XYZ file of C-alpha atoms in Angstrom:
411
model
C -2.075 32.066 -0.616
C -5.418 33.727 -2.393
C -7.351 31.173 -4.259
C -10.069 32.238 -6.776
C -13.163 31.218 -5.700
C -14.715 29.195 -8.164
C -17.456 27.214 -7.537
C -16.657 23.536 -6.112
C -17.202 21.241 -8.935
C -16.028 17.954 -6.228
C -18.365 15.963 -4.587
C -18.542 14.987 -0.922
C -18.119 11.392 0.043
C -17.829 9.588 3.835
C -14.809 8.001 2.408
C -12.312 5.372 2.850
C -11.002 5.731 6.433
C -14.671 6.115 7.826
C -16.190 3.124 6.359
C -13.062 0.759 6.982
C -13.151 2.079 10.339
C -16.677 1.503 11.182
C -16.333 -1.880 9.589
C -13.345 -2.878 11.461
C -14.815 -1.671 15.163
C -17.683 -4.412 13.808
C -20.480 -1.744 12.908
C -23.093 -2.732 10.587
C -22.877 -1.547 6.881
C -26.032 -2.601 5.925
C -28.384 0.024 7.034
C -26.086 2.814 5.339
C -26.272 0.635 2.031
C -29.801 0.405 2.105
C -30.235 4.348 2.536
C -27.532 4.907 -0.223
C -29.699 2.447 -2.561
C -32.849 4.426 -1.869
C -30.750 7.665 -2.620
C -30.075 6.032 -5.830
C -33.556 4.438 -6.779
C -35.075 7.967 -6.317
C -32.185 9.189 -8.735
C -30.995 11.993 -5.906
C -27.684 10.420 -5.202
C -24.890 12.632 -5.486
C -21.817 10.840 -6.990
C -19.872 11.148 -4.033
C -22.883 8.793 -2.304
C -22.071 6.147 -5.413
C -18.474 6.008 -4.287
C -19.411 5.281 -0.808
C -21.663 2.730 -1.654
C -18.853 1.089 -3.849
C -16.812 0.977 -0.585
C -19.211 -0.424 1.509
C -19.919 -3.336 -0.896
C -16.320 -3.901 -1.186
C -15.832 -3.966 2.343
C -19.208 -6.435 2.832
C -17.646 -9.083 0.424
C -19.361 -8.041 -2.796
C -16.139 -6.429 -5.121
C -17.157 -7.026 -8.083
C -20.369 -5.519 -7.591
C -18.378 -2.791 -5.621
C -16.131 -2.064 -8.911
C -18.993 -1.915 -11.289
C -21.093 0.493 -8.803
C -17.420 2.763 -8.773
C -16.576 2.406 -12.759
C -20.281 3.265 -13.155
C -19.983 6.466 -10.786
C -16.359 7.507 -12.399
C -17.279 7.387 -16.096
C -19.466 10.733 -15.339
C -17.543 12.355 -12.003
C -14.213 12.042 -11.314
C -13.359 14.958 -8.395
C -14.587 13.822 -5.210
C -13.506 15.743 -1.882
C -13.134 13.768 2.293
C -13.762 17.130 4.114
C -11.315 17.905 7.061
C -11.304 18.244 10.576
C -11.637 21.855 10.657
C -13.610 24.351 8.811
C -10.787 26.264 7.081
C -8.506 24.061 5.795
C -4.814 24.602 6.476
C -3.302 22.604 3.003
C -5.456 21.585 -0.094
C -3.845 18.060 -0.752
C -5.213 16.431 -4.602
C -4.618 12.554 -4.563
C -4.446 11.749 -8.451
C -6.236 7.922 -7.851
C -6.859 5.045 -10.579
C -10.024 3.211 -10.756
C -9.613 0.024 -8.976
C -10.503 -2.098 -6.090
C -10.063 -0.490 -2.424
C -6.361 -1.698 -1.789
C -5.195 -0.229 -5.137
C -4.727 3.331 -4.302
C -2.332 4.614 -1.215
C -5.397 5.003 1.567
C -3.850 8.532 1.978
C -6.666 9.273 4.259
C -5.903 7.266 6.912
C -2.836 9.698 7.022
C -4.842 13.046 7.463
C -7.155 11.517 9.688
C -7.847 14.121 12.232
C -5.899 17.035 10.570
C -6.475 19.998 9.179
C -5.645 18.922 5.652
C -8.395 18.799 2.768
C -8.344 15.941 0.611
C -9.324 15.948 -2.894
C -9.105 13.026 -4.733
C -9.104 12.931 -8.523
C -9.889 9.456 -10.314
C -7.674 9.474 -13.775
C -8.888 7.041 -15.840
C -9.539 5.357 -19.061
C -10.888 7.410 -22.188
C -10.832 10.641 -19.699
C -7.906 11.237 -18.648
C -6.992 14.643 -17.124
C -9.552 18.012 -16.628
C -7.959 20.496 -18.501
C -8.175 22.652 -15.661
C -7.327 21.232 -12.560
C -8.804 21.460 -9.508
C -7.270 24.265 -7.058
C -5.081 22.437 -4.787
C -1.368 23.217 -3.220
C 0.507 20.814 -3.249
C -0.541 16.954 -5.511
C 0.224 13.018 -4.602
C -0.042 9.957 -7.075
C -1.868 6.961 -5.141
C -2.192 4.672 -7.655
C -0.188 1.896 -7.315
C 2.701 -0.021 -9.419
C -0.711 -2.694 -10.259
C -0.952 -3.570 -14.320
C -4.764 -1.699 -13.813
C -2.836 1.540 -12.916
C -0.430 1.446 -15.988
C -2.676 4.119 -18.009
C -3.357 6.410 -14.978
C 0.374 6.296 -14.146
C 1.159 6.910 -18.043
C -1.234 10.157 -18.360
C -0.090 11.687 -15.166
C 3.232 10.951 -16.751
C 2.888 12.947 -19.594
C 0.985 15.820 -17.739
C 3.723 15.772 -14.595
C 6.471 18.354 -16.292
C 3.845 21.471 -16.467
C 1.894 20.346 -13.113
C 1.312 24.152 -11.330
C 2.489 22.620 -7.608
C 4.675 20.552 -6.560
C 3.761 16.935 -7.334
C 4.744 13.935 -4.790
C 5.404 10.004 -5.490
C 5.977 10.680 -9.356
C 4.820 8.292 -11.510
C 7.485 7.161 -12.959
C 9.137 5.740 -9.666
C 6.417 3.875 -9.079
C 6.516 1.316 -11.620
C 9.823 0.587 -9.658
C 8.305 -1.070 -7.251
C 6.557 -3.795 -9.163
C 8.236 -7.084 -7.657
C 10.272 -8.126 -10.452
C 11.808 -4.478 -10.885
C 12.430 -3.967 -7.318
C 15.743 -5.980 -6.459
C 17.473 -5.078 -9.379
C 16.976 -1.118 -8.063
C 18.094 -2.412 -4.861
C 20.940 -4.530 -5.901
C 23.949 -4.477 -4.092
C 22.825 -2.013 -1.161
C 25.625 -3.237 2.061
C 23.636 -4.504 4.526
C 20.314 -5.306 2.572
C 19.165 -8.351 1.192
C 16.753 -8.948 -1.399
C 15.829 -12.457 -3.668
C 15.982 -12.139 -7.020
C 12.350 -12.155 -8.035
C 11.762 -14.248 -11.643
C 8.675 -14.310 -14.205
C 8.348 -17.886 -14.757
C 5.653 -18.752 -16.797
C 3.300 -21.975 -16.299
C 5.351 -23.902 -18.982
C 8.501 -23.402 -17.242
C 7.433 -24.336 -13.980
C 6.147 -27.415 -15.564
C 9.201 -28.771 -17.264
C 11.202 -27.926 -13.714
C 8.652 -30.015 -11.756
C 9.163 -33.108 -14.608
C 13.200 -32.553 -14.191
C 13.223 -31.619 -17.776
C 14.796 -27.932 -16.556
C 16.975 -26.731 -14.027
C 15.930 -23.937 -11.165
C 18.835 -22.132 -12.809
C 17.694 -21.751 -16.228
C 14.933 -19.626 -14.958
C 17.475 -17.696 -12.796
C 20.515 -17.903 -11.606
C 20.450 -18.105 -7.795
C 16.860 -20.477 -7.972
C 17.032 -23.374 -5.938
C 14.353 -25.265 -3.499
C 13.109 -24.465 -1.545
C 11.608 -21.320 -3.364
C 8.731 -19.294 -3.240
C 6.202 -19.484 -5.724
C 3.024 -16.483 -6.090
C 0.811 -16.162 -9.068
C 1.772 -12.961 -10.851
C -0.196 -10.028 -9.457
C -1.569 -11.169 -6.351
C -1.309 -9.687 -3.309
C -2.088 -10.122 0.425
C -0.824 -13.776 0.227
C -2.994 -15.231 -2.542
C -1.473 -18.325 -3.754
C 2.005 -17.837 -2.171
C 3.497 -21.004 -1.242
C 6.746 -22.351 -0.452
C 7.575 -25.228 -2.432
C 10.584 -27.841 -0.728
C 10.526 -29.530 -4.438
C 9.978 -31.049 -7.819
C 6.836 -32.826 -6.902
C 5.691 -30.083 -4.460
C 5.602 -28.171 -7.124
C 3.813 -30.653 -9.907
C 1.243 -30.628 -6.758
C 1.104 -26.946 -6.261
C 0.119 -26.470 -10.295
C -2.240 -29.023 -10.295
C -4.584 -27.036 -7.634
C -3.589 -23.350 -10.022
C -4.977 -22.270 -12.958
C -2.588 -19.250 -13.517
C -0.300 -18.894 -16.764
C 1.844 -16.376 -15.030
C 3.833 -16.434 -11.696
C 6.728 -15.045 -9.846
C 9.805 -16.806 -7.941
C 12.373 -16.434 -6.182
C 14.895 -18.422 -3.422
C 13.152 -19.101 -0.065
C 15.259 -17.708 2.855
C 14.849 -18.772 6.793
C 14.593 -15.777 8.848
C 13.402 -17.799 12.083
C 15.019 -16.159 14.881
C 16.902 -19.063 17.200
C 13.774 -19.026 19.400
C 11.679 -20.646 16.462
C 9.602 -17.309 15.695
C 9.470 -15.309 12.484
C 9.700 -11.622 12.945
C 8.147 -9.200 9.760
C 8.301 -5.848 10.232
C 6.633 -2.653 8.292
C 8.056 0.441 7.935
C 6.735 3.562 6.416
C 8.983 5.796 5.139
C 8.588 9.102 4.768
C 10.088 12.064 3.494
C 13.713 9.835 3.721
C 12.668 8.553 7.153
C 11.926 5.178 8.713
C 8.775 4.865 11.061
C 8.023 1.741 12.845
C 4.003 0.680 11.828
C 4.055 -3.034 13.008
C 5.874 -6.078 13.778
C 4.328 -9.488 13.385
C 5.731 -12.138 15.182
C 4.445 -15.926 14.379
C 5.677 -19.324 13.975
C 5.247 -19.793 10.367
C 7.131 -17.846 7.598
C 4.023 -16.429 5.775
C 3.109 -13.739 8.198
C 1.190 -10.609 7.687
C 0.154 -8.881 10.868
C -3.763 -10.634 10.891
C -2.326 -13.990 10.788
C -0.122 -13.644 13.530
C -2.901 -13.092 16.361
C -1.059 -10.364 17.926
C -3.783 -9.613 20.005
C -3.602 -13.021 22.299
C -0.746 -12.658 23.291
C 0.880 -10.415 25.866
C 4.292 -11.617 25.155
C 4.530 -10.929 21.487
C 2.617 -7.012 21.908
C 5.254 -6.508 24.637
C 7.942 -7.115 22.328
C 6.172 -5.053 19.620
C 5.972 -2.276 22.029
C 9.423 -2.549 22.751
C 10.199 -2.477 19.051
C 8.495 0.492 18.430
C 9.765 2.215 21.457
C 13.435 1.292 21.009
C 13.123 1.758 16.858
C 14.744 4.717 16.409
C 17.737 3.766 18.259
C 18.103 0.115 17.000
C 16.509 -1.273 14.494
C 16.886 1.872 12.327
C 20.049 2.654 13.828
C 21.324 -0.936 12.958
C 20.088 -0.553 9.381
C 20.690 3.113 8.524
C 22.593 3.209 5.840
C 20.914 0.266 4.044
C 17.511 2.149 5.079
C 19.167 5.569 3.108
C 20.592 4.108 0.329
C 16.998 1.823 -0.284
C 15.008 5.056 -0.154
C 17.594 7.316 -2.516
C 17.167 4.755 -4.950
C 13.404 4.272 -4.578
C 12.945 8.166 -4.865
C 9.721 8.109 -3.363
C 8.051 10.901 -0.997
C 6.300 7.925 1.282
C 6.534 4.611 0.563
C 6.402 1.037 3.146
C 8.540 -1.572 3.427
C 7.830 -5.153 4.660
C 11.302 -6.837 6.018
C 12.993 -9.203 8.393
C 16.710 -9.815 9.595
C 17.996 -12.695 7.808
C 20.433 -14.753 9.792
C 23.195 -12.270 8.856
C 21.656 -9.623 10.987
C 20.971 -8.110 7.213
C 17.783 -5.778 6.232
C 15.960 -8.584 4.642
C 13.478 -7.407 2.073
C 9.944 -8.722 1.391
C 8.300 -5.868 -0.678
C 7.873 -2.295 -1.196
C 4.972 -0.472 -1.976
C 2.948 2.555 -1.958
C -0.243 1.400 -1.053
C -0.082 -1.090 1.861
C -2.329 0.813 4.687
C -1.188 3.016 7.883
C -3.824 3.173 10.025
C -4.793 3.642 13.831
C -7.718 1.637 14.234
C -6.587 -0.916 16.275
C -8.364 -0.949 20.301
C -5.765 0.870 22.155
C -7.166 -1.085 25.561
C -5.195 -3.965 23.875
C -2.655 -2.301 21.999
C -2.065 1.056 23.756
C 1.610 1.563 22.605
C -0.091 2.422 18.870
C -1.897 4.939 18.998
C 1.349 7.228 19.568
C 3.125 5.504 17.077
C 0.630 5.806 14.359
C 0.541 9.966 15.192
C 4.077 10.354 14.868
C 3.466 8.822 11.135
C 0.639 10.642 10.487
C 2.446 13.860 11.678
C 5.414 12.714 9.632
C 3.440 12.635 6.955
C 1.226 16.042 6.985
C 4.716 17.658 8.042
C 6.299 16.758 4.411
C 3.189 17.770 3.028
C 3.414 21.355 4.609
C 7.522 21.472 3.454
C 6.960 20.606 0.065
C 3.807 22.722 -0.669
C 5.675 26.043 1.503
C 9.174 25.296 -1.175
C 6.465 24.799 -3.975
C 4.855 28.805 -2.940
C 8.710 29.690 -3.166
C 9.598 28.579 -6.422
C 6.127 29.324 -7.989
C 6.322 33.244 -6.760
């Protein structure tokens, strides 16, 4: 495929996957921030520098600072490129990003870590919108996410997705479908899958139920203690609580200031040994991939809170998970898994689930931008490393099939 060669109007950056990594294996940021400031006081920092610098406050604590720095770098450059592996790129992949904090965009580079895949990544945003011409690229991917902040990038790429020149991945549209309160009414009635209804209830509501003045019913039907309760828009476990009833919940209020929250029916997936299993999938291109399974004694896992790491036990039985996966849990779950990702319509997407009691698919959450990554030491955890590829290899592999049918129907 000729391109024209125009000159590169992107800007280089270190990126997402680099810094996270470097923080993660416990390297120090600061030095790199200091240099990156200096770049800036002497006014020679390229934009792609400001980005980085945005990213490595974020990752040091600092994200408000972090967001200014990037809203500051984005209202005058907007096309910034995470050069590849290799000198000639194989695929030209454009991520079409949102301007928010460093979990609101799918960390697509984590992905193409390693390959030989160039990324470009194009921030849409506010008062800007699209370039008129866009940037050469073969095949595109939305990574913004289903987030209230990414309504407007999702809504222009919307409008410019019918007369996009390649083939264009996780449309926009689908992924508003993902937003909590949308999400089990798409996946309603799947055989085999189970999902809460998930309820706006507002602060006023919650209050009157916690007096006895309301019913859990008259916020929605199948409501009863002991629920759930999250402020509305909060992720990664802010403020999620399970509340056993009416007083919990006068208690729970008292200590939030929130107007807005979601709820919805708790449900006991303890296994008869005690322990809580959570598993997340990625799935791609139609397919289920094993990326983790938590395994705690309390109901509110995510992976860091279940200290996988000190325990030989619970890594052998991840191992054995991921090792077994294709053959039983997906084979166990298939046609919930297919149906679930027809309906979602998305090109990669991840799932965080349990087994109920049942034996069910019990859903927690989908989403486009939880992260994929292979950083963990694979002295402790050598079974991931593997895994992770075959995701990663997933992934660039639907990337190559839908740019090669994209050449096809654009000759």
């Amino acid at each position: 495929m000729q391109h024209s060669v125009s000159t590169p109007n992107y800007s280089d950056r270190i990126g997402f996957a680099q810094l996270t990594r470097r923080a993660f294996e416990g390297g120090d940021l600061h030095p790199l921030r200091e240099h990156l400031l200096a770049r800036i006081a002497e006014g020679t920092a390229e934009a792609g520098e400001g980005l980085d610098l945005s990213l490595i406050a974020q990752l040091l604590g600092e994200k408000e600072a972090g967001l200014v720095i990037q809203s500051e770098v984005l209202s005058f450059h907007q096309l910034f490129r995470t050069p590849c592996a290799v000198a000639k790129p194989r695929l030209r992949v454009l991520a079409l990003a949102a301007d928010i904090d460093m979990g609101g965009n799918t960390p697509i580079e984590f992905l193409l870590e390693g390959s030989d895949i160039e990324l470009l990544t194009l921030y849409v945003i506010k008062g800007v919108g699209l370039p008129e011409t866009l940037p050469e690229h073969d095949i595109a991917i939305v990574v913004a996410s289903d987030s209230e902040e990414c309504r407007e990038t999702l809504a222009a790429i919307k409008q410019a997705a019918p007369r996009w020149p390649r083939p264009l991945l996780n449309r926009p549209e689908l992924i508003g479908n993902l937003d909590r309160d949308k999400l089990f009414r798409l996946l309603a009635g799947i055989p085999g899958l189970d999902i809460p209804v998930t309820a706006h209830a507002t602060r006023a509501q919650l209050l009157e139920l916690s007096q006895g003045k309301i019913a859990c019913e008259s916020i929605t039907g199948e409501l009863r203690f002991p629920m759930i309760v999250r402020p509305r828009g909060t992720h990664a476990g802010v403020g999620l609580a399970k509340i056993d009833d009416a007083a919990a919940l006068k208690a729970y209020l008292a200590e939030r200031e929130e107007q807005n929250f979601f709820v919805a029916r708790f449900v006991d997936y303890a296994n008869p040994d005690g322990l809580y299993r959570k598993y997340r999938l990625a799935m791609v291109d139609g397919k289920p991939y094993a990326c983790h399974m938590a395994i705690a004694d309390r109901w509110d896992i995510w992976y860091l809170n279940a200290y996988m790491a000190f325990s030989e036990e619970k890594r052998a039985e991840e191992a054995a998970f991921m090792l077994d996966f294709d053959g039983a849990f997906a084979a166990r779950h298939r046609s919930a898994l297919d149906e679930m990702s027809k309906r979602v319509g998305l090109d990669y997407f991840i799932v965080d689930c349990a087994e109920n009691s049942n034996g069910e698919l019990l859903v927690f959450e989908a989403d486009n931008t939880a992260v994929v990554h292979n950083m963990d030491p694979p002295a402790v955890f050598p079974y991931k490393p593997p895994q992770m590829r075959k995701i990663f290899a997933a992934f660039t592999t639907m990337l190559s099939r839908h740019a090669r049918a994209g050449e096809g129907s654009a000759a």
